[in-house]
Amino acid sequence: MKLAIGCDHGGFELKKEVLQHLAARGIEVTDVGCNDGASCDYPVYSKKVTDLVNAGTVDLGILICGTGIGMSMAANKEPGIRAALCHDVFSAKATREHNNANVLCMGARVVGAGLALMIIDTFLDTPFSEDERHIRRISYFS
């Protein structure tokens, strides 16, 4: 599995912990930035991740900002992206099973590192159900 991860200044500290966790899992990650806590614009990093997902360069993306809201709004503007804002494990599981979400968005000011890592593991480890009703529903976004 290959992932792309991006954040703005609000998500920078959490992204560092996520990168360590993903490395420990042996997951290949492309980090598109940001690379420090200086103020920056979240849409720039959202676009970098969604472009990699849409190109098939990576399988899934992770975006982190202060609330996750801005990243999810920006990501979902891109055709082919099904970004889910998740702040709990149940939502992460359900969005992969039912929506085949390809980008996970989280808010670093909403979830702590421990919960964030559980959400990420659930998102990455949950397959799409392949049920006809779910395939039909996500086809509206194609």
Coordinates of C-alpha atoms in Angstrom, one line a residue:
M1 CA 0.0 0.0 0.0
K2 CA 1.2 3.5 -0.9
L3 CA -0.1 6.6 0.8
A4 CA 0.2 10.4 0.4
I5 CA 0.0 12.7 3.4
G6 CA -0.3 16.4 3.7
C7 CA -1.1 19.0 6.3
D8 CA -1.2 22.7 7.0
H9 CA 0.4 24.3 10.0
G10 CA -2.4 23.2 12.3
G11 CA -1.7 19.6 11.5
F12 CA 2.1 19.6 11.3
E13 CA 2.8 18.2 14.8
L14 CA 0.2 15.4 14.4
K15 CA 1.6 14.6 10.9
K16 CA 5.0 13.9 12.4
E17 CA 3.5 11.3 14.8
V18 CA 1.4 9.8 12.0
L19 CA 4.6 9.4 9.8
Q20 CA 6.4 7.6 12.6
H21 CA 3.4 5.2 13.0
L22 CA 3.1 4.5 9.3
A23 CA 6.9 3.9 9.1
A24 CA 6.6 1.4 11.9
R25 CA 3.8 -0.4 9.9
G26 CA 6.1 -0.5 6.9
I27 CA 3.8 1.6 4.8
E28 CA 5.3 3.6 1.9
V29 CA 4.4 7.3 2.3
T30 CA 4.8 10.4 0.1
D31 CA 4.9 13.4 2.4
V32 CA 3.8 16.5 0.4
G33 CA 4.3 18.9 3.3
C34 CA 4.0 21.3 5.0
N35 CA 7.3 20.9 6.6
D36 CA 7.1 23.2 9.6
G37 CA 4.6 25.0 11.8
A38 CA 4.6 28.3 9.8
S39 CA 1.2 29.5 8.6
C40 CA 0.3 28.2 5.2
D41 CA -2.8 27.5 3.0
Y42 CA -4.4 24.1 3.4
P43 CA -5.7 23.9 -0.2
V44 CA -2.2 23.7 -1.5
Y45 CA -1.5 20.5 0.3
S46 CA -4.9 19.1 -0.3
K47 CA -4.4 19.4 -4.0
K48 CA -1.0 17.8 -3.9
V49 CA -2.4 14.7 -2.1
T50 CA -5.5 14.5 -4.3
D51 CA -3.5 14.8 -7.5
L52 CA -1.4 11.8 -6.3
V53 CA -4.5 9.7 -5.5
N54 CA -6.2 10.6 -8.8
A55 CA -3.0 9.8 -10.8
G56 CA -2.9 6.3 -9.1
T57 CA 0.6 7.1 -7.8
V58 CA -0.7 6.3 -4.3
D59 CA -3.6 4.2 -3.1
L60 CA -5.0 6.5 -0.4
G61 CA -4.4 9.9 1.0
I62 CA -4.4 11.4 4.5
L63 CA -4.9 15.2 5.1
I64 CA -4.6 16.9 8.5
C65 CA -5.4 20.5 9.4
G66 CA -6.7 22.1 12.6
T67 CA -10.3 20.8 12.3
G68 CA -10.1 18.7 9.2
I69 CA -13.0 20.7 7.7
G70 CA -11.0 22.8 5.4
M71 CA -9.0 19.9 4.0
S72 CA -12.2 17.8 3.5
M73 CA -13.9 20.7 1.7
A74 CA -10.9 21.3 -0.6
A75 CA -10.3 17.6 -1.3
N76 CA -13.9 16.9 -2.2
K77 CA -13.8 19.6 -4.9
E78 CA -11.5 17.3 -6.9
P79 CA -13.3 14.8 -9.3
G80 CA -12.5 11.2 -8.3
I81 CA -11.9 12.0 -4.7
R82 CA -14.1 10.7 -1.9
A83 CA -12.7 12.4 1.2
A84 CA -14.1 11.6 4.6
L85 CA -13.7 13.8 7.7
C86 CA -13.4 11.3 10.5
H87 CA -13.0 11.9 14.2
D88 CA -13.9 8.5 15.4
V89 CA -13.1 4.9 14.5
F90 CA -16.7 3.9 13.5
S91 CA -16.8 6.7 10.8
A92 CA -13.4 5.6 9.5
K93 CA -14.6 2.0 9.2
A94 CA -18.0 2.9 7.7
T95 CA -16.6 5.3 5.1
R96 CA -14.2 2.7 3.8
E97 CA -16.8 -0.1 3.7
H98 CA -19.7 1.9 2.3
N99 CA -18.2 4.9 0.5
N100 CA -14.8 3.5 -0.6
A101 CA -13.3 6.8 0.6
N102 CA -9.9 7.3 -0.8
V103 CA -8.8 10.3 1.4
L104 CA -9.0 10.5 5.2
C105 CA -9.2 14.0 6.7
M106 CA -8.7 14.7 10.4
G107 CA -8.4 17.7 12.7
A108 CA -5.4 17.8 14.9
R109 CA -7.1 20.1 17.3
V110 CA -10.1 17.7 17.5
V111 CA -8.4 14.3 18.0
G112 CA -5.3 13.5 20.0
A113 CA -2.5 11.4 18.6
G114 CA -3.7 8.1 20.1
L115 CA -7.2 8.3 18.6
A116 CA -5.8 9.6 15.3
L117 CA -3.6 6.5 15.0
M118 CA -6.6 4.2 15.7
I119 CA -8.7 6.1 13.1
I120 CA -5.9 5.8 10.5
D121 CA -5.4 2.0 11.2
T122 CA -9.1 1.4 10.9
F123 CA -9.2 3.4 7.6
L124 CA -6.3 1.6 6.1
D125 CA -7.3 -1.9 7.3
T126 CA -11.0 -1.8 6.3
P127 CA -11.8 -2.9 2.7
F128 CA -14.6 -1.6 0.6
S129 CA -17.6 -4.0 0.9
E130 CA -18.1 -4.4 -2.9
D131 CA -21.9 -4.6 -2.2
E132 CA -23.9 -3.7 -5.3
R133 CA -25.8 -0.9 -3.4
H134 CA -22.5 0.7 -2.3
I135 CA -21.1 0.5 -5.8
R136 CA -24.2 2.0 -7.2
R137 CA -24.2 4.9 -4.7
I138 CA -20.6 5.9 -5.3
S139 CA -21.1 5.7 -9.0
Y140 CA -23.0 9.0 -8.7
F141 CA -19.6 10.7 -8.0
S142 CA -17.8 9.3 -11.1

